[in-house]
Coordinates of C-alpha atoms and ligand atoms in Angstrom, one line a residue:
X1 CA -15.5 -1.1 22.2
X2 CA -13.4 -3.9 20.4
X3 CA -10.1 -3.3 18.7
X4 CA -10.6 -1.7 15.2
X5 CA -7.4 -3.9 14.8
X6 CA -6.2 -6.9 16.3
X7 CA -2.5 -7.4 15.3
X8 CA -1.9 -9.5 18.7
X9 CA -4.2 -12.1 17.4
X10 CA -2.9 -12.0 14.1
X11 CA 0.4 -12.7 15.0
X12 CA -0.6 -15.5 17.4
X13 CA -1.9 -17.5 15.2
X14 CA 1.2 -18.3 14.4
X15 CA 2.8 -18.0 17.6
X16 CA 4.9 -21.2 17.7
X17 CA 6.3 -21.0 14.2
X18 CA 7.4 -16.9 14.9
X19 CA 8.7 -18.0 17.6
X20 CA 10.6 -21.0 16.0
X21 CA 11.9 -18.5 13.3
X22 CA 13.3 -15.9 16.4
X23 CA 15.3 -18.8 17.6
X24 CA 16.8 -19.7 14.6
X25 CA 18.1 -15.8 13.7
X26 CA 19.1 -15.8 17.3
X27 CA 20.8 -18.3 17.2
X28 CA 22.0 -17.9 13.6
X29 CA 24.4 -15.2 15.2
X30 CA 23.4 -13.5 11.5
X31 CA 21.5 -10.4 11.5
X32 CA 21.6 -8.3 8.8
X33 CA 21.5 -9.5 4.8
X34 CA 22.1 -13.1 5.7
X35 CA 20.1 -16.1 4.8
X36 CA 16.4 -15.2 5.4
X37 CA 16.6 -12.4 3.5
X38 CA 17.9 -14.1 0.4
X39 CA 14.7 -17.1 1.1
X40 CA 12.4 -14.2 1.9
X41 CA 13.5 -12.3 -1.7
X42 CA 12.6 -15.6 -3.3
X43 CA 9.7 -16.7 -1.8
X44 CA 8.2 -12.8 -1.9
X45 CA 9.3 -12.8 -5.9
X46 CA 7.8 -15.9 -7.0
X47 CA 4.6 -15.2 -4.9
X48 CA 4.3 -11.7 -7.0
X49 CA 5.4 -13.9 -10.2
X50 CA 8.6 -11.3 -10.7
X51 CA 12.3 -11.7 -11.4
X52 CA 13.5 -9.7 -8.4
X53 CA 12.2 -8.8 -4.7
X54 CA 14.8 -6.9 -3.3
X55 CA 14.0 -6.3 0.8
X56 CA 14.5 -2.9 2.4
X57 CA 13.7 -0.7 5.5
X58 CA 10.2 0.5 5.0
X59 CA 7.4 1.1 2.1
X60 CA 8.6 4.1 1.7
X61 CA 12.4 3.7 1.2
X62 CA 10.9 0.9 -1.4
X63 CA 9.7 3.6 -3.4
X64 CA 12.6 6.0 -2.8
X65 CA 14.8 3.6 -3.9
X66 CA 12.7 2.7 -7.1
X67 CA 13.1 5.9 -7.8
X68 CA 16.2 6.7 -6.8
X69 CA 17.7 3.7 -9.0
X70 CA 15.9 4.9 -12.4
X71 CA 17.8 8.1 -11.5
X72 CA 21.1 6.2 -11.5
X73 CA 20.2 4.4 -14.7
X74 CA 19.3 7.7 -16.3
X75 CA 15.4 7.5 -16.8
X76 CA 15.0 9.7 -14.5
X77 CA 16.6 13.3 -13.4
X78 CA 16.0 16.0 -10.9
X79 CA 13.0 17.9 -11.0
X80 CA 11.1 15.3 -13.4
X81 CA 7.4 15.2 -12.8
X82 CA 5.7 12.3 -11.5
X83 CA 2.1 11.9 -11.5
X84 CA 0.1 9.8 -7.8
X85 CA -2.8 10.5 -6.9
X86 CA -4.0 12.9 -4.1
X87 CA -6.1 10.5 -2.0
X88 CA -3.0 8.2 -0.8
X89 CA -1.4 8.1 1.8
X90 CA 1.4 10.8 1.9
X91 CA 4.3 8.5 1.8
X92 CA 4.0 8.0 -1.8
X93 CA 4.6 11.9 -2.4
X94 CA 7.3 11.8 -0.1
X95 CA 9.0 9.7 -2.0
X96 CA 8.8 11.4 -4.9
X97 CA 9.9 14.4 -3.0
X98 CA 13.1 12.4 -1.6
X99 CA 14.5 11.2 -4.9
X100 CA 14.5 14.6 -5.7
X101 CA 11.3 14.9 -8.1
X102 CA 8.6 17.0 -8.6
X103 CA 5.1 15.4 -7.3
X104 CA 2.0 16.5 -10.1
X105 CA -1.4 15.3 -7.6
X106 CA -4.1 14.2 -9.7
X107 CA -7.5 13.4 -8.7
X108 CA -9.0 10.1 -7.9
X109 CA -12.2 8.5 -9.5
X110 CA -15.1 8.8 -6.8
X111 CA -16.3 5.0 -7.2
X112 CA -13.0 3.2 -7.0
X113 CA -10.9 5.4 -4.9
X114 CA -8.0 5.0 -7.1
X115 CA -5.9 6.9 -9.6
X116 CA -8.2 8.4 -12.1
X117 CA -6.4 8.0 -15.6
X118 CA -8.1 10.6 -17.4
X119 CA -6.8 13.2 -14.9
X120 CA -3.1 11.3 -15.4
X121 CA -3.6 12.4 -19.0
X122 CA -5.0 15.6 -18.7
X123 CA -1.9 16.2 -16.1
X124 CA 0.8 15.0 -18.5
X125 CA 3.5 17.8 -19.7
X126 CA 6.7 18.0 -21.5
X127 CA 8.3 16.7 -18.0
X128 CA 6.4 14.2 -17.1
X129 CA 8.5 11.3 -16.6
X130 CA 6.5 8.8 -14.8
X131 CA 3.1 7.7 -13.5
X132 CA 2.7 6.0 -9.7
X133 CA -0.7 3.7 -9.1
X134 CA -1.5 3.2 -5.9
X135 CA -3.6 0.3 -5.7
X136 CA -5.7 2.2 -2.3
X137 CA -7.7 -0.1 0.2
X138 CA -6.1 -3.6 -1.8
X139 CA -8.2 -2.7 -5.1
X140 CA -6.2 -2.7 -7.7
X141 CA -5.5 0.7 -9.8
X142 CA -7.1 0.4 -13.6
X143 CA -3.4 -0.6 -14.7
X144 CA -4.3 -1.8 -18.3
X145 CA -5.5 1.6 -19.0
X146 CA -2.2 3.2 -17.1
X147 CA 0.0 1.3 -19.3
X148 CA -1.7 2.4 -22.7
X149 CA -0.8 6.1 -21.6
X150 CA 2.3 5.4 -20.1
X151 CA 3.7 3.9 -22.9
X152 CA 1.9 6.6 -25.5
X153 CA 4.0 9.3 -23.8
X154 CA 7.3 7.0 -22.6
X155 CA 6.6 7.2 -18.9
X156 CA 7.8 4.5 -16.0
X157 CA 4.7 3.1 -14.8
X158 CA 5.3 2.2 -10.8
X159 CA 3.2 0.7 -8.1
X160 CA 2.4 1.8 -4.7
X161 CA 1.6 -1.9 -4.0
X162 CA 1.4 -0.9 -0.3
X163 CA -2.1 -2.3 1.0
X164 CA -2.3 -4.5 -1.7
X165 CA -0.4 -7.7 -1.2
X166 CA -1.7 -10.6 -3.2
X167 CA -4.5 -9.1 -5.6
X168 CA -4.4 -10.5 -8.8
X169 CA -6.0 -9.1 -11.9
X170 CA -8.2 -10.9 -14.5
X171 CA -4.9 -12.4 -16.5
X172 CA -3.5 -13.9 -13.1
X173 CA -0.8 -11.2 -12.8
X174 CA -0.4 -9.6 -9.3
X175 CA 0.0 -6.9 -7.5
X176 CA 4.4 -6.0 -7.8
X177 CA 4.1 -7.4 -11.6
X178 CA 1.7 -5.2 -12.9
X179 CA 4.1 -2.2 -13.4
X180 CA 7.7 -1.6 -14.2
X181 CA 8.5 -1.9 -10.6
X182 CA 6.6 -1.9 -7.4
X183 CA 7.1 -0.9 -3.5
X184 CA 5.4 -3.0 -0.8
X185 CA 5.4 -1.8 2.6
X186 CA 5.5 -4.8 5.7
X187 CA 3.9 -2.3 8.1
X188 CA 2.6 -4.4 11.0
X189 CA -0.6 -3.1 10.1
X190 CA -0.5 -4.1 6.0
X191 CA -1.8 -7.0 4.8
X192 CA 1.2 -8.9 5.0
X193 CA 2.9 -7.3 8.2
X194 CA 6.1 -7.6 9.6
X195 CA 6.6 -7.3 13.6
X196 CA 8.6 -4.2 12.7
X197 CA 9.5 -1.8 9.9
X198 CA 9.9 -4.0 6.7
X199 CA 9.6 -3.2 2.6
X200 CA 10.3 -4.6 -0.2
X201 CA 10.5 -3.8 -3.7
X202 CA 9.6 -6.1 -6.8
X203 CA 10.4 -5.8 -10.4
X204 CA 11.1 -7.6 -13.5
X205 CA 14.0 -5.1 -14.4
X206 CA 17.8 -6.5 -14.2
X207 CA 19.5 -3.5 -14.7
X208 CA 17.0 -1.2 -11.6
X209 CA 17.6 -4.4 -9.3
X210 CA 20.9 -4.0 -9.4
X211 CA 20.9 -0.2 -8.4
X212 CA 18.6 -1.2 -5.5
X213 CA 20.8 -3.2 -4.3
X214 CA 23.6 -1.3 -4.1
X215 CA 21.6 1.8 -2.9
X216 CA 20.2 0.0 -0.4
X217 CA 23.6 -1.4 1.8
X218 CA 25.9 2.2 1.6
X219 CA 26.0 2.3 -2.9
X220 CA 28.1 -1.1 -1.9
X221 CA 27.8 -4.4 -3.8
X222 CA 31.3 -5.1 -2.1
X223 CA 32.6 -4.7 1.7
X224 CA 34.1 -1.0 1.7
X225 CA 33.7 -0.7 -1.9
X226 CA 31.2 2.3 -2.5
X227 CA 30.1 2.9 -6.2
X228 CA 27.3 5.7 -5.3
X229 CA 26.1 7.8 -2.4
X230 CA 23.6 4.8 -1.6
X231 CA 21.5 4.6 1.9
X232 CA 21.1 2.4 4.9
X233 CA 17.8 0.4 4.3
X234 CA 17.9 -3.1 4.8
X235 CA 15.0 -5.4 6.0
X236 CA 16.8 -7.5 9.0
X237 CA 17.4 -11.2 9.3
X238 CA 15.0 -11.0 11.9
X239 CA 11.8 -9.2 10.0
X240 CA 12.6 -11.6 7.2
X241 CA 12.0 -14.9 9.1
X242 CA 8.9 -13.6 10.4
X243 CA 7.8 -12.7 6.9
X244 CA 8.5 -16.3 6.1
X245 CA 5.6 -17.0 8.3
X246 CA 3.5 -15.1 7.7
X247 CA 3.2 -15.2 3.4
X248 CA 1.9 -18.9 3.5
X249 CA -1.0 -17.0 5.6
X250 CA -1.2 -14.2 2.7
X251 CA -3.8 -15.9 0.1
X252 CA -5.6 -17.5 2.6
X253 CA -6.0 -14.1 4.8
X254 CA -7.1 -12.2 1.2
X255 CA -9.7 -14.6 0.7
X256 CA -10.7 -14.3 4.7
X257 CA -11.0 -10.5 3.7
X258 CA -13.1 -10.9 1.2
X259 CA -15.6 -12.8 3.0
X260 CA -15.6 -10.5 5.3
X261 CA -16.2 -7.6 2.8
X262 CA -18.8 -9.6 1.5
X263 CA -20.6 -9.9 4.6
X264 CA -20.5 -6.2 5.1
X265 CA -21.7 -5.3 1.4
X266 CA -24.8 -7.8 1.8
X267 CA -25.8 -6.9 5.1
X268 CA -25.5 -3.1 5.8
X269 CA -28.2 -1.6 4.0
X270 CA -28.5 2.4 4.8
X271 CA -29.5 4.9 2.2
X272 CA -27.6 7.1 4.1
X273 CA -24.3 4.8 3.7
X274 CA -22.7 4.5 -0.2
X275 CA -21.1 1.2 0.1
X276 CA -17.7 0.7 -2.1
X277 CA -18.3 -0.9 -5.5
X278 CA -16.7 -4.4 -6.0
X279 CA -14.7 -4.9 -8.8
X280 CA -15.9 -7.5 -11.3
X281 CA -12.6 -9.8 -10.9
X282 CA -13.4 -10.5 -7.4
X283 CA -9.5 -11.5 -6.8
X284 CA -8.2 -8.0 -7.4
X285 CA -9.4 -6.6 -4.5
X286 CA -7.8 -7.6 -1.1
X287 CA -9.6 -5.4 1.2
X288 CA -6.7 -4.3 3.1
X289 CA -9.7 -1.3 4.3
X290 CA -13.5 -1.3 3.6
X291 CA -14.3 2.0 3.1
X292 CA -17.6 3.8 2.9
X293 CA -18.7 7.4 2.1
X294 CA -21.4 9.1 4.1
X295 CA -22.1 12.5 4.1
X296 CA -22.5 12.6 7.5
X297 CA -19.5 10.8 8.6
X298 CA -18.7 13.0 11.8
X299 CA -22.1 12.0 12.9
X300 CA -21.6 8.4 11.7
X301 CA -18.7 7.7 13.5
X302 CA -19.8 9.3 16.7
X303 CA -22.7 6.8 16.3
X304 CA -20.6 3.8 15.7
X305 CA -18.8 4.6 18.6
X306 CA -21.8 5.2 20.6
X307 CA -22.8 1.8 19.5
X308 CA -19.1 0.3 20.2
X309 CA -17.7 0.0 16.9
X310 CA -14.5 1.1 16.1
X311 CA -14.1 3.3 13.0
X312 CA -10.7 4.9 11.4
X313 CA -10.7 7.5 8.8
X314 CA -8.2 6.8 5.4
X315 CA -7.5 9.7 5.0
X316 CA -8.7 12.7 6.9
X317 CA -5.9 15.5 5.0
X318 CA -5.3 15.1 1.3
X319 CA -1.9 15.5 0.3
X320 CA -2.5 18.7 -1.1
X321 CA -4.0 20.2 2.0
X322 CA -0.8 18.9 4.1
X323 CA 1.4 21.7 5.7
X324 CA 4.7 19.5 4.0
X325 CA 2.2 19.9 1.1
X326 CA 2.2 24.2 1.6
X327 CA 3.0 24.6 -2.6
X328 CA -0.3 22.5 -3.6
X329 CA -2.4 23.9 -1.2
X330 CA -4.4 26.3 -4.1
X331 CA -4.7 22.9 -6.4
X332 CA -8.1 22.9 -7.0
X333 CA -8.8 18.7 -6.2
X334 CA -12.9 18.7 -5.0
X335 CA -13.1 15.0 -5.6
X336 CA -10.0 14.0 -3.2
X337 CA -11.4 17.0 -0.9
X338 CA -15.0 15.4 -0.8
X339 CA -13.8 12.0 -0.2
X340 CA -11.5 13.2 2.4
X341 CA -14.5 14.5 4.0
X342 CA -16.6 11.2 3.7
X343 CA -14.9 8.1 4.2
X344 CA -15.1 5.7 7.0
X345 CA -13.2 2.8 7.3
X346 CA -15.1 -0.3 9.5
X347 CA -13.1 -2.7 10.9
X348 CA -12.6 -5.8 8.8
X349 CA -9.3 -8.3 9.4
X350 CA -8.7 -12.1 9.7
X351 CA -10.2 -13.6 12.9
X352 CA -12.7 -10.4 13.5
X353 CA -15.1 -12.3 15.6
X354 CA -18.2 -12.9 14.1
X355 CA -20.6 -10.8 16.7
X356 CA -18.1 -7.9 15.7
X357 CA -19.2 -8.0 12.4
X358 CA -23.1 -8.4 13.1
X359 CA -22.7 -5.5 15.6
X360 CA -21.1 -3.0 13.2
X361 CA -23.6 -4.1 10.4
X362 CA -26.5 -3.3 13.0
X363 CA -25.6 -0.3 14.1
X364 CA -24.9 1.3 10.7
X365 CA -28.4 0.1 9.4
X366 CA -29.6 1.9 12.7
X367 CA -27.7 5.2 11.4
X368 CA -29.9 8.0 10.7
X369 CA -28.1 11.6 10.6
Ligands
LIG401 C1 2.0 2.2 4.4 C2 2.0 2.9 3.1 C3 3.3 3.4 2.6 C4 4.5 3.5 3.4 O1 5.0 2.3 4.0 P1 5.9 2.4 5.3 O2 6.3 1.0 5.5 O3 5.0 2.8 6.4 O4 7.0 3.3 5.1 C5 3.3 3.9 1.3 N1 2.2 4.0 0.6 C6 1.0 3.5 1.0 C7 -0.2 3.6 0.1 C8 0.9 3.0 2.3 O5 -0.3 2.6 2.7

């Protein structure tokens, strides 16, 4: 079978210039919050068009700290609701969860994946406080309409900009400047990976970056000076320079992705298979996963890998349906539940080689359940 993944060959593509950049932090004798980071928070803010990119730990932390630093500012207190959808991955309730909010799961729309904002509205009560899009797969959430009822009922709009590094809506703005403030996770895996744990959080607002970046070193904005009960979540010197790299490779590896999606959605042709629907602005969707339904997917997969095509499933558990989860579990969510239970995630990434692709495209026309 080949690799559902190849993150070696990835990164080797730009072997000599990672490489280059591990000398020059070695050698720097500077690894934590030094010079890369400052160049990376640059580079990452004016490639998302924002004011501030503010580097931390994980994806995760980035969202903690989002909303951890509305809670400093006052938009926010314990035990507000916040509304994400039920179909993501569960880091985005957690960090709800760890800033000390109350996670509302709403269902997703069936043909996009994403947030559905008629559920966000039906879900919205005297304590909801805020609305997080995660824009699943790479495909941008429906943020226009997210914004008209955020701002009807004064709620902080944030993205889950996670798998979604470098989509662009029909105006030109990206992902991390389409909300009030965005987390992006540098997963090796993501779109844009780091070689390592990495995040980063991006947002127009002065007064939340500055939170963040206290939060982020210890509540510290001066050595052994500590103005809150802040946390240890940094993105190193190190992580940085690769990520340096890698973001002049980030438009060019989208558009490689959405070859490759396109390949995929003109040659499998199964009436078994529902293939995901394409957006109309081609740009806002960056394919970090292409994701069919089938309502045979145990017997799919087991075919695909009879066939010797790797197959991943994003996500098997709804949040809801999660033993961390126990409090949701009598939510009534069918649409997250069926989709749980029929999507199938081919393999798709820059540098896929090219028999890969014809291979999975045969076998899943061969598919019959
Ligand atoms: C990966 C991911 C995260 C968490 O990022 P980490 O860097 O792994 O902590 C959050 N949300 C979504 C949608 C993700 O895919």
């Amino acid at each position: 079978m080949f690799p559902f993944l190849d993150l070696a060959g990835i990164n080797l593509r730009d072997e000599a210039a990672l490489t280059e950049a591990f000398q020059r932090v070695l050698r720097s004798g500077w690894y934590v919050l030094g010079s890369e980071l400052a160049a990376f928070e640059t580079e990452y803010a004016a490639a998302c068009g924002v004011r501030h990119a503010i580097g931390v730990g994980n994806g995760l932390d980035a969202l903690t700290l989002i909303l951890r630093g509305y809670r400093q500012l006052g938009r926010l207190t314990e035990g507000d609701e916040v509304i994400l959808p039920d179909n993501s991955f569960v880091a985005t309730a957690l960090a709800v969860s760890e800033a000390g909010l109350t996670p509302v799961l709403v269902e997703p729309d069936a043909d996009t994946f994403n947030i559905n904002p008629t559920s966000v509205q039906a879900a919205i009560s005297p304590r909801t406080r805020a609305i997080i899009a995660v824009h699943l797969y790479g495909r941008l959430a429906d943020m226009q309409r997210l914004r008209v009822i955020a701002d009807q009922h004064r709620l902080l709009l944030i993205e889950d900009a996670a798998q979604a590094h470098g989509a662009v809506d029909a105006q030109g703005v990206a992902a991390g400047a389409l909300g009030d403030a965005a987390g992006f996770s540098f997963f090796p895996v993501k779109n844009l990976g780091a070689l390592g744990d990495a995040g980063a959080l991006t947002t127009n607002d002065e007064a939340l970056a500055e939170q963040v970046r206290k939060l982020r070193n210890y509540g510290s904005s001066r050595k052994y000076v500590h103005e809150l009960q802040g946390v240890n979540s940094r993105l190193d010197e190190l992580q940085a320079a690769f990520l340096r790299v890698k973001l002049l490779r980030m438009a060019g590896d989208a558009q490689a992705r959405r070859d490759l999606a396109e390949r995929y959605l003109t040659g499998v042709s199964n009436p078994y298979l529902y293939l995901p629907q394409v957006p109309q602005v081609a740009g806002s969707h960056v394919w970090h996963q292409f994701v069919l339904r089938c309502e045979h997917r145990e017997a799919l997969q087991a075919h695909l890998e009879h066939s010797g095509v790797p197959s991943l499933i994003h996500y098997p558990i709804p949040i809801h349906r999660q033993a961390a989860y126990q409090e949701f579990a009598g939510q009534d969510l069918p649409i997250s539940q069926r989709l749980a239970s029929e999507v199938l995630s081919l393999p798709l990434y820059p540098g896929i080689a090219d028999e890969w692709v014809e291979q999975t495209i045969k076998a899943c026309n061969a598919f019959r359940p």
